[in-house]
mmCIF file of N, CA, C and O in Angstrom:
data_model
loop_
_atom_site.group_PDB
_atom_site.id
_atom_site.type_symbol
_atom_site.label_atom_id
_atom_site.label_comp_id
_atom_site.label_asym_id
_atom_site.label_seq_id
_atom_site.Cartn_x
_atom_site.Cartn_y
_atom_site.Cartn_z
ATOM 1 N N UNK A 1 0.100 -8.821 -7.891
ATOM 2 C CA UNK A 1 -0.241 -8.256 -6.601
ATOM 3 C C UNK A 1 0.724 -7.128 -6.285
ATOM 4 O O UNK A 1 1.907 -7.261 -6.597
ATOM 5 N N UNK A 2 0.320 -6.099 -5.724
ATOM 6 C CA UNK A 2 0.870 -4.762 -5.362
ATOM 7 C C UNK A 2 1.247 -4.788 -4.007
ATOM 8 O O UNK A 2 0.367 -5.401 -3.402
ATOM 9 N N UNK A 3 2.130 -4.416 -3.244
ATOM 10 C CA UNK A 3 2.419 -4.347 -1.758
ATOM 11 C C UNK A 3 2.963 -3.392 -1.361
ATOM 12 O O UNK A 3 3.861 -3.150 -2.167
ATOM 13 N N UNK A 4 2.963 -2.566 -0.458
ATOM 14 C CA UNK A 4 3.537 -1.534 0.155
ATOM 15 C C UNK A 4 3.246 -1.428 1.605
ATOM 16 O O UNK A 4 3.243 -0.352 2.203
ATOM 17 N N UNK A 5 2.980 -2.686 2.201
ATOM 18 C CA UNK A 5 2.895 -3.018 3.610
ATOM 19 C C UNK A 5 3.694 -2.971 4.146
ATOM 20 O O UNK A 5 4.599 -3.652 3.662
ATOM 21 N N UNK A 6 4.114 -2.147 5.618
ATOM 22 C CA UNK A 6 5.240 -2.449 6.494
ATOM 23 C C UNK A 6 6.625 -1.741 5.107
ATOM 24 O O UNK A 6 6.436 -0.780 4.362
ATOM 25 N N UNK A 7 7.642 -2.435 5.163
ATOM 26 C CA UNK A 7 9.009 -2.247 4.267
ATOM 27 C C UNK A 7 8.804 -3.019 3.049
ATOM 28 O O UNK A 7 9.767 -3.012 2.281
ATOM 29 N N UNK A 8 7.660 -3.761 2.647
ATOM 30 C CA UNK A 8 7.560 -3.633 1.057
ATOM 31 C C UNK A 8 7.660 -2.730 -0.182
ATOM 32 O O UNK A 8 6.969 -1.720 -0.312
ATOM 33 N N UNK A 9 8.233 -2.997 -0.757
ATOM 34 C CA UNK A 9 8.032 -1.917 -1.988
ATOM 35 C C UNK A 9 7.898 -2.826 -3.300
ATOM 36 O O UNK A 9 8.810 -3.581 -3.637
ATOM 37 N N UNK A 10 6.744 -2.710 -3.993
ATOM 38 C CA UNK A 10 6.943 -3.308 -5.588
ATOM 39 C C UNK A 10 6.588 -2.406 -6.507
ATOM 40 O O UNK A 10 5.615 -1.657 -6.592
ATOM 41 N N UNK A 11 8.100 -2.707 -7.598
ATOM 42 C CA UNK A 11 8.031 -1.641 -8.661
ATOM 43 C C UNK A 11 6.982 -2.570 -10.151
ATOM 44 O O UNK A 11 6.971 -3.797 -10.243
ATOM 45 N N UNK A 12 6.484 -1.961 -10.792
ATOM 46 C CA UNK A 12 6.662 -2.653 -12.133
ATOM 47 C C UNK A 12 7.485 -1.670 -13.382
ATOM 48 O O UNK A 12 7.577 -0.458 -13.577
ATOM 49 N N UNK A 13 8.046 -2.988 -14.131
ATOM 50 C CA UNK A 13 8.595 -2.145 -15.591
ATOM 51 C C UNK A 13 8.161 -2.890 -16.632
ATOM 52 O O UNK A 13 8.114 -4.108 -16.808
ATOM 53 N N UNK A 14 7.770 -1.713 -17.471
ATOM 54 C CA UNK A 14 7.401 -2.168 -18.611
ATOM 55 C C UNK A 14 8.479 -1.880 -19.836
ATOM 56 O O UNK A 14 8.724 -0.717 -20.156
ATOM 57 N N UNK A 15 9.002 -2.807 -20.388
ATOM 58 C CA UNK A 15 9.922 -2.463 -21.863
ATOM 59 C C UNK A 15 9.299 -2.866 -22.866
ATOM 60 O O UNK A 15 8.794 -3.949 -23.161
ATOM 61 N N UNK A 16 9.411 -1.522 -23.560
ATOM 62 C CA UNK A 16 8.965 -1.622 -25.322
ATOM 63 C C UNK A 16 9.988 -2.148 -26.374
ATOM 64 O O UNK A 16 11.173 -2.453 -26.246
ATOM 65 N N UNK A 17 9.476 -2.153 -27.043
ATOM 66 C CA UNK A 17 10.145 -2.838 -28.849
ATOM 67 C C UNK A 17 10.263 -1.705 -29.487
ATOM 68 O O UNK A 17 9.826 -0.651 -29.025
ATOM 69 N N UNK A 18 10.781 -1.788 -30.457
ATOM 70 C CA UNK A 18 10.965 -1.520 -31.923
ATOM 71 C C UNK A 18 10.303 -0.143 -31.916
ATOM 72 O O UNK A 18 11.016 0.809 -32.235
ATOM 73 N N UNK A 19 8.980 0.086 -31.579
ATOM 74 C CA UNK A 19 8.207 1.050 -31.758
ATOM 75 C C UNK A 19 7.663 1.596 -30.921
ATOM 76 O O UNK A 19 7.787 0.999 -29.851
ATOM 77 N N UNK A 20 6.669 3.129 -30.822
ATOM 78 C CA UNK A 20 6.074 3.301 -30.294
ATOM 79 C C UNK A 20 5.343 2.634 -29.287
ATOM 80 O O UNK A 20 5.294 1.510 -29.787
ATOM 81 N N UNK A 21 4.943 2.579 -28.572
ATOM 82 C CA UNK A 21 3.266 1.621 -27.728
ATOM 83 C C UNK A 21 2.748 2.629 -26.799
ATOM 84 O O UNK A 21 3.367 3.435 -26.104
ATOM 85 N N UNK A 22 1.595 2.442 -26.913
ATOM 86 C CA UNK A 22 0.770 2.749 -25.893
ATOM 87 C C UNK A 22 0.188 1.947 -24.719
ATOM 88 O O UNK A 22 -0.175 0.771 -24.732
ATOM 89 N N UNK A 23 0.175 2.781 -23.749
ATOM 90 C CA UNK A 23 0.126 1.457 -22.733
ATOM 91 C C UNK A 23 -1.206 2.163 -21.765
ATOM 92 O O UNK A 23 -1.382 3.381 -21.787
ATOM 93 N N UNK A 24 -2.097 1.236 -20.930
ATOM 94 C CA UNK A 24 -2.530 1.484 -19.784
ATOM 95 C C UNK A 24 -2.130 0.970 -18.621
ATOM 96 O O UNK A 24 -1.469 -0.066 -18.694
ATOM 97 N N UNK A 25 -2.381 1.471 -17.440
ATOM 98 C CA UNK A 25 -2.222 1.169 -16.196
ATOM 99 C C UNK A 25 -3.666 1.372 -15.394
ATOM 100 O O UNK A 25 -4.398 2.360 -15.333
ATOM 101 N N UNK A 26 -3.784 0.089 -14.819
ATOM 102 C CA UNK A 26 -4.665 0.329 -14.037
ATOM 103 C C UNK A 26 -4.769 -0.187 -12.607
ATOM 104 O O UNK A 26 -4.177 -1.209 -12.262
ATOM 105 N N UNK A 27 -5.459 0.466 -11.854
ATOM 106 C CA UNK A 27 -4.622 -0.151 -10.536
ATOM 107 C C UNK A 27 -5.926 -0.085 -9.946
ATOM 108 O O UNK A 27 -6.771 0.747 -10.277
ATOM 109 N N UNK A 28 -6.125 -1.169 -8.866
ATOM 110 C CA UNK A 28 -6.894 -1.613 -8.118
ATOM 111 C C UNK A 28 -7.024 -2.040 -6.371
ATOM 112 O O UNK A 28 -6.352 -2.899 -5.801
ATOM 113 N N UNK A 29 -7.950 -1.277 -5.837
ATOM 114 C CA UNK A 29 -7.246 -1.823 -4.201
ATOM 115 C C UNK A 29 -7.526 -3.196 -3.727
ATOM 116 O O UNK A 29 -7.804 -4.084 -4.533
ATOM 117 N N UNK A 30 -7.448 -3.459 -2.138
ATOM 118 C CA UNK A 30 -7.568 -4.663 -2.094
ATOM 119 C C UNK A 30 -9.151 -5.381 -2.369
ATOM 120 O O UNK A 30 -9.275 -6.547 -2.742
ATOM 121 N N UNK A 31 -9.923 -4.762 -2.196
ATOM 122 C CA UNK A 31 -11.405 -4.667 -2.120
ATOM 123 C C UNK A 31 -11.614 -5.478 -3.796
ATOM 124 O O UNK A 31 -12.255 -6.526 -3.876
ATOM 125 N N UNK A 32 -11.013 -4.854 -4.984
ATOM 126 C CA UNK A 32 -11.196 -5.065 -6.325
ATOM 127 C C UNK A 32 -11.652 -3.626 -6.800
ATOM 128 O O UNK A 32 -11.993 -3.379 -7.957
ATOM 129 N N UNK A 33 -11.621 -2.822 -5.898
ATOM 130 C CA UNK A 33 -12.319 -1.432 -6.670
ATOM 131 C C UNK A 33 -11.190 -0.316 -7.871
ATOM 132 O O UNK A 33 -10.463 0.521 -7.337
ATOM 133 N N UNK A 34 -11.193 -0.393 -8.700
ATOM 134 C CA UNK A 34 -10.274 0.400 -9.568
ATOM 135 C C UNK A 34 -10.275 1.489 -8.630
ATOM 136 O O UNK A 34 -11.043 1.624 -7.678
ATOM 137 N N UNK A 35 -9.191 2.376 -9.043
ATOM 138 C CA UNK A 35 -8.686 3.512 -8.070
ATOM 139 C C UNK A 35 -7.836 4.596 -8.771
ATOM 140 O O UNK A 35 -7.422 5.624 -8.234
ATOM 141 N N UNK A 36 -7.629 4.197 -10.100
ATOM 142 C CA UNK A 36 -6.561 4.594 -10.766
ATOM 143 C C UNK A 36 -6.385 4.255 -12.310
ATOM 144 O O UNK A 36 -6.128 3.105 -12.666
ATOM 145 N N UNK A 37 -6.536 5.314 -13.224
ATOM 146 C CA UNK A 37 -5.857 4.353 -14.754
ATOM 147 C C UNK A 37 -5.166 5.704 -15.639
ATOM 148 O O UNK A 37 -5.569 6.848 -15.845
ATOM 149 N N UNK A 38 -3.732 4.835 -16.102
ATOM 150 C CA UNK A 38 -3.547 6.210 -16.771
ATOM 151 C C UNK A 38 -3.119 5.441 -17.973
ATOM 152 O O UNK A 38 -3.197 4.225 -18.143
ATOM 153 N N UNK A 39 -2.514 6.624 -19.016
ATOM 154 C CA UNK A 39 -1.661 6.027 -20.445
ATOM 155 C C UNK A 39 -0.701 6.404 -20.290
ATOM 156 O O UNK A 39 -0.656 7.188 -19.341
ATOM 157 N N UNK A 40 0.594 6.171 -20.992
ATOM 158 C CA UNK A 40 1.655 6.713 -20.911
ATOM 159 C C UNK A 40 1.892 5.808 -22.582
ATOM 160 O O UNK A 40 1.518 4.659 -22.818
ATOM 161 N N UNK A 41 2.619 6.761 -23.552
ATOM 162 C CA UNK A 41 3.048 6.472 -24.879
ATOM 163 C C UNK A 41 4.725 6.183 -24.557
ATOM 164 O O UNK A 41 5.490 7.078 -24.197
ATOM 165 N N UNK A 42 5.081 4.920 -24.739
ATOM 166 C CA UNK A 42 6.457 4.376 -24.483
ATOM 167 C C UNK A 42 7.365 4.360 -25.906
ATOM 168 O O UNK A 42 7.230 3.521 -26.798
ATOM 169 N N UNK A 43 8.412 5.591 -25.909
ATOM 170 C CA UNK A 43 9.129 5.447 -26.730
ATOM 171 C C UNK A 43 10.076 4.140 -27.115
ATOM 172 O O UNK A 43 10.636 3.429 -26.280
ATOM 173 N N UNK A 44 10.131 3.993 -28.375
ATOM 174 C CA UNK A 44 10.867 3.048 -28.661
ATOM 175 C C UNK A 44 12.261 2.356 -27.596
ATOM 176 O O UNK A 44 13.001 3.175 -27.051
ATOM 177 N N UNK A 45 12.457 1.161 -27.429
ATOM 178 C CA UNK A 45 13.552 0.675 -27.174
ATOM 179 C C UNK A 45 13.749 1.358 -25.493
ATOM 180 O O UNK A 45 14.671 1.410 -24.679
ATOM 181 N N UNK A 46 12.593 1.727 -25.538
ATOM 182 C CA UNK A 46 12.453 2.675 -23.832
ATOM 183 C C UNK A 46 11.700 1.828 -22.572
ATOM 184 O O UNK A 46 11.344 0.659 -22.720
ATOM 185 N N UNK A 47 11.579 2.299 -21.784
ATOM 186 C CA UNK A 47 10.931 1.591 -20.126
ATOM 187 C C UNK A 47 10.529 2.516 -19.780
ATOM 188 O O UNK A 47 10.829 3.707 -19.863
ATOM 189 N N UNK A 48 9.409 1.655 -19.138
ATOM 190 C CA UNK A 48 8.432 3.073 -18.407
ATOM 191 C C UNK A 48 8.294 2.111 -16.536
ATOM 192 O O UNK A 48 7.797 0.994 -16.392
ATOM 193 N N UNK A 49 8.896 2.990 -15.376
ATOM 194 C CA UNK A 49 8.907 2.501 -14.253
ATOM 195 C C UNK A 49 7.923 3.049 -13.166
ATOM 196 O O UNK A 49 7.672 4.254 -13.189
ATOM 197 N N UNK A 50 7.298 2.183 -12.134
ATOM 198 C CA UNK A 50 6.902 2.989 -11.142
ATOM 199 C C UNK A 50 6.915 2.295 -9.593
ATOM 200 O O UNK A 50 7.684 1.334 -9.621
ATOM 201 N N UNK A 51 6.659 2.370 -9.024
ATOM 202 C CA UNK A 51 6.521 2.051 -7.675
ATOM 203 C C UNK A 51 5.302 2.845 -6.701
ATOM 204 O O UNK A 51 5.487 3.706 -5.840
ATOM 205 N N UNK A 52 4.094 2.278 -7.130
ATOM 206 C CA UNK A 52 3.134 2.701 -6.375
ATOM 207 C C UNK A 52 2.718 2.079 -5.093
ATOM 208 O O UNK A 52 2.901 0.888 -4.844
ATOM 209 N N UNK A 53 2.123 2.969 -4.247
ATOM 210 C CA UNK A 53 2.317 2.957 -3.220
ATOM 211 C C UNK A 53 0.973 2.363 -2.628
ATOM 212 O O UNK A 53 0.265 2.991 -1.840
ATOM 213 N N UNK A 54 0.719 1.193 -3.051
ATOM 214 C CA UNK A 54 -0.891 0.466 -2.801
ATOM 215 C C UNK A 54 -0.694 -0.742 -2.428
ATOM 216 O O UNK A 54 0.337 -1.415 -2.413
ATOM 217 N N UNK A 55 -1.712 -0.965 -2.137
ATOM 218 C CA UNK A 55 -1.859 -2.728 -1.663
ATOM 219 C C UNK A 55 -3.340 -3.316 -2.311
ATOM 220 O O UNK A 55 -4.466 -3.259 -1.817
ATOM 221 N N UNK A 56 -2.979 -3.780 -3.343
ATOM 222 C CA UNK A 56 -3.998 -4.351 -4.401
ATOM 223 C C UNK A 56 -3.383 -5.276 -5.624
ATOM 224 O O UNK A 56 -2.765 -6.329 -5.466
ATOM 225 N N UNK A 57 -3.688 -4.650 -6.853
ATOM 226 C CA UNK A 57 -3.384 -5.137 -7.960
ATOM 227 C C UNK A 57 -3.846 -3.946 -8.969
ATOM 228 O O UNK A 57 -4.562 -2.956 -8.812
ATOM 229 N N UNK A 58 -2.820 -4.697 -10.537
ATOM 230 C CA UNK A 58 -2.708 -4.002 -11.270
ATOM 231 C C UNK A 58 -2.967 -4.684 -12.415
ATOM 232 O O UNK A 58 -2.869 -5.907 -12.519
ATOM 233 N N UNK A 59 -3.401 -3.699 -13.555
ATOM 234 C CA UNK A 59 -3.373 -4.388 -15.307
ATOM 235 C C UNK A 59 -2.654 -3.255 -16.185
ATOM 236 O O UNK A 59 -2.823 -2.040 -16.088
ATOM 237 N N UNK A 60 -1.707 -4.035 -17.175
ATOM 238 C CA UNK A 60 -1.089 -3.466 -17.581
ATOM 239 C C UNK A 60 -2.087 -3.628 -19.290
ATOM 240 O O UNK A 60 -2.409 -4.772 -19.609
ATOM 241 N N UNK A 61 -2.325 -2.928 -19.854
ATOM 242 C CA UNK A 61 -2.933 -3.402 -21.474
ATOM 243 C C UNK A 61 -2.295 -2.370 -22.765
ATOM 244 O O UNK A 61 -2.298 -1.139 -22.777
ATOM 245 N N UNK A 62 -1.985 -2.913 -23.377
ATOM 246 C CA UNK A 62 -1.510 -2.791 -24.848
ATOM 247 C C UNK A 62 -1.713 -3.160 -25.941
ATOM 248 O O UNK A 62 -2.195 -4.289 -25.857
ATOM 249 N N UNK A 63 -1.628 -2.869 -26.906
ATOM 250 C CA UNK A 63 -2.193 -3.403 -28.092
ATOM 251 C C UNK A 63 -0.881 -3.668 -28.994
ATOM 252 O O UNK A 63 -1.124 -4.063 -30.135
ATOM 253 N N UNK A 64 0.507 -3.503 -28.635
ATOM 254 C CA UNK A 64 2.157 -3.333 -28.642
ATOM 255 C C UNK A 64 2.262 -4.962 -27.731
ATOM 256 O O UNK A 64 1.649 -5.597 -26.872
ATOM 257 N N UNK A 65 3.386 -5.057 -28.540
ATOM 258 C CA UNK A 65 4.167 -6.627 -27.816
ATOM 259 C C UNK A 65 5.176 -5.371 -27.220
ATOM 260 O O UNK A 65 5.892 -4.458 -27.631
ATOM 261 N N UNK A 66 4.629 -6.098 -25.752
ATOM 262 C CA UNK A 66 5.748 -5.103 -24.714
ATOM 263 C C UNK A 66 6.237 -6.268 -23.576
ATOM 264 O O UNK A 66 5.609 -7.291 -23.304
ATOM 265 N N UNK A 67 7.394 -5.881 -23.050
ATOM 266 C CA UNK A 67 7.330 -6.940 -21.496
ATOM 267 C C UNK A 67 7.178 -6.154 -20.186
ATOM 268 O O UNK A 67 7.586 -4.994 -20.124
ATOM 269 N N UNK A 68 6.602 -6.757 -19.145
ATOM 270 C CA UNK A 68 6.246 -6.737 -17.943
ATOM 271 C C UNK A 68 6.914 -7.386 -17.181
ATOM 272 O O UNK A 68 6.885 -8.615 -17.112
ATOM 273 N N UNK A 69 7.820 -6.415 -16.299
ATOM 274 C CA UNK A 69 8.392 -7.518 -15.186
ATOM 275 C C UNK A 69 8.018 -6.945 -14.178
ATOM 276 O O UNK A 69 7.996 -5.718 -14.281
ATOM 277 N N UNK A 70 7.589 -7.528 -12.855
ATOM 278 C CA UNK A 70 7.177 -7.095 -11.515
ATOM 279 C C UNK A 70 8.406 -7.302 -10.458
ATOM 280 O O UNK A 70 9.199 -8.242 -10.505
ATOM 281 N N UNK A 71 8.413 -6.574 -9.794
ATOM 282 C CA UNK A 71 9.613 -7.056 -8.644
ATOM 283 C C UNK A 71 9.394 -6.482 -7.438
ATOM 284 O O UNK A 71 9.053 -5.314 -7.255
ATOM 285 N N UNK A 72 9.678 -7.660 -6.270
ATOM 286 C CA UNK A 72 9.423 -7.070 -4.720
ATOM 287 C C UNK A 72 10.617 -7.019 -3.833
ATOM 288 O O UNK A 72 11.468 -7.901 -3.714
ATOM 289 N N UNK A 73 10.572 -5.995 -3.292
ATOM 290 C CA UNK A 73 11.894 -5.671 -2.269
ATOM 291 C C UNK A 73 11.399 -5.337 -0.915
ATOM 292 O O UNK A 73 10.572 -4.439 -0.761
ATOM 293 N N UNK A 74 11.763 -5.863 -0.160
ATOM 294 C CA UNK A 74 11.898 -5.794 1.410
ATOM 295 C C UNK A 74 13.051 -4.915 1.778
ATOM 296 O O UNK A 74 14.259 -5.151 1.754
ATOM 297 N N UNK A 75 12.331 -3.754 2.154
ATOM 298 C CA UNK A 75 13.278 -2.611 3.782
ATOM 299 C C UNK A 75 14.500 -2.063 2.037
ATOM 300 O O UNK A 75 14.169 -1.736 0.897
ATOM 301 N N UNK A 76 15.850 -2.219 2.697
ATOM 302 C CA UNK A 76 16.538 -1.436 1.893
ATOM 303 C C UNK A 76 17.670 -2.606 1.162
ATOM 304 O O UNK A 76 18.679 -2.430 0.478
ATOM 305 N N UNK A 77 17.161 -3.530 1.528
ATOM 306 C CA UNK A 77 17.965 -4.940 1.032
ATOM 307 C C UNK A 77 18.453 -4.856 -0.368
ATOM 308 O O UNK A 77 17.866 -3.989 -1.015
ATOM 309 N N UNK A 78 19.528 -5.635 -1.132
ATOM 310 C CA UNK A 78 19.649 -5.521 -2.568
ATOM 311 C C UNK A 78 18.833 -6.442 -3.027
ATOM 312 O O UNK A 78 18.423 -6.223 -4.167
ATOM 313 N N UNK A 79 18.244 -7.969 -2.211
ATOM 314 C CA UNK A 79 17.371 -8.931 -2.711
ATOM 315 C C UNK A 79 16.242 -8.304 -3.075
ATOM 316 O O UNK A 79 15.363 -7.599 -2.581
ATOM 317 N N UNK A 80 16.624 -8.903 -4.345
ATOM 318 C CA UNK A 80 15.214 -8.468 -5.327
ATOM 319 C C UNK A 80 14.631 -9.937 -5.864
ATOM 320 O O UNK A 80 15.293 -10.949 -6.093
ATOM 321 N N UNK A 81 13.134 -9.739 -5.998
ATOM 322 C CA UNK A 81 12.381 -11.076 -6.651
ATOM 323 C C UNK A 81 11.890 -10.507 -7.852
ATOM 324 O O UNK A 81 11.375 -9.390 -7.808
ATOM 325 N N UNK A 82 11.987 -11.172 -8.996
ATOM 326 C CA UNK A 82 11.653 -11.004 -10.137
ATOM 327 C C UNK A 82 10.567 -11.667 -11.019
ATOM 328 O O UNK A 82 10.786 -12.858 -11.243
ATOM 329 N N UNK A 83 9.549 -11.199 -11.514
ATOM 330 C CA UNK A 83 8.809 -12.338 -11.848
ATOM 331 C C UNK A 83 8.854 -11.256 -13.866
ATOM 332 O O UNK A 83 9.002 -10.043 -14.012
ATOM 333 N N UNK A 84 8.695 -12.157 -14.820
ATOM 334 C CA UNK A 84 8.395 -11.414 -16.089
ATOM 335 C C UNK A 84 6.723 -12.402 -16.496
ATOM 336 O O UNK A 84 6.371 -13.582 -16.476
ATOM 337 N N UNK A 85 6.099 -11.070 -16.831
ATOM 338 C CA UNK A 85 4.449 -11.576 -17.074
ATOM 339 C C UNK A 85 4.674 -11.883 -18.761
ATOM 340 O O UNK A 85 5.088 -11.206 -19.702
ATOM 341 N N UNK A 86 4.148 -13.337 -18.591
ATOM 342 C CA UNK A 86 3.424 -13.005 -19.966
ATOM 343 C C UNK A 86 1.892 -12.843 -20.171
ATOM 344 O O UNK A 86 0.938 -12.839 -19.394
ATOM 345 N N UNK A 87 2.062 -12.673 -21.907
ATOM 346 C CA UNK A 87 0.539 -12.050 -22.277
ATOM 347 C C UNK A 87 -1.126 -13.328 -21.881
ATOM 348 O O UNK A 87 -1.342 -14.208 -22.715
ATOM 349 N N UNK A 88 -1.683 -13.265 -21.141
ATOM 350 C CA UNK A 88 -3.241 -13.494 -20.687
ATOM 351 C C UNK A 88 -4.242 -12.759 -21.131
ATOM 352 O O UNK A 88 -5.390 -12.986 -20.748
#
């Protein structure tokens, strides 16, 4: 789930392996309607970050063993919540 309600902010990061990956993003509002999809090619041993500014949801897809961690922050606080996705 995506939030940017009020002083929410959630980033996601994605970290790669060993190699190349290709990745999608796709993002969705609250409704379920896609709204958004891009690629981005993640260099090795690299992270790819963002913080969009929606209130919905997202899919991350690869065909690369990559990790996904999501995290939500309230106002300007250092508390951060962390969640790491695995693969579904």
């Amino acid at each position: 789930h995506l939030t940017s309600y009020g002083d929410w902010a959630t980033t996601i990061r994605v970290f790669g392996g060993d190699t190349q990956a290709l990745l999608e993003f796709t993002y969705y509002d609250g409704t379920g309607a896609e709204v958004d999809s891009r690629q981005w090619l993640l260099e090795p041993y690299a992270w790819y970050e963002t913080t969009p500014d929606l209130e919905g949801s997202f899919r991350v897809e690869s065909a690369d063993n990559l990790v996904v961690m999501v995290s939500y922050r309230y106002g300007v606080t250092q508390s951060v919540c962390e969640f790491f996705l695995t693969e579904s």
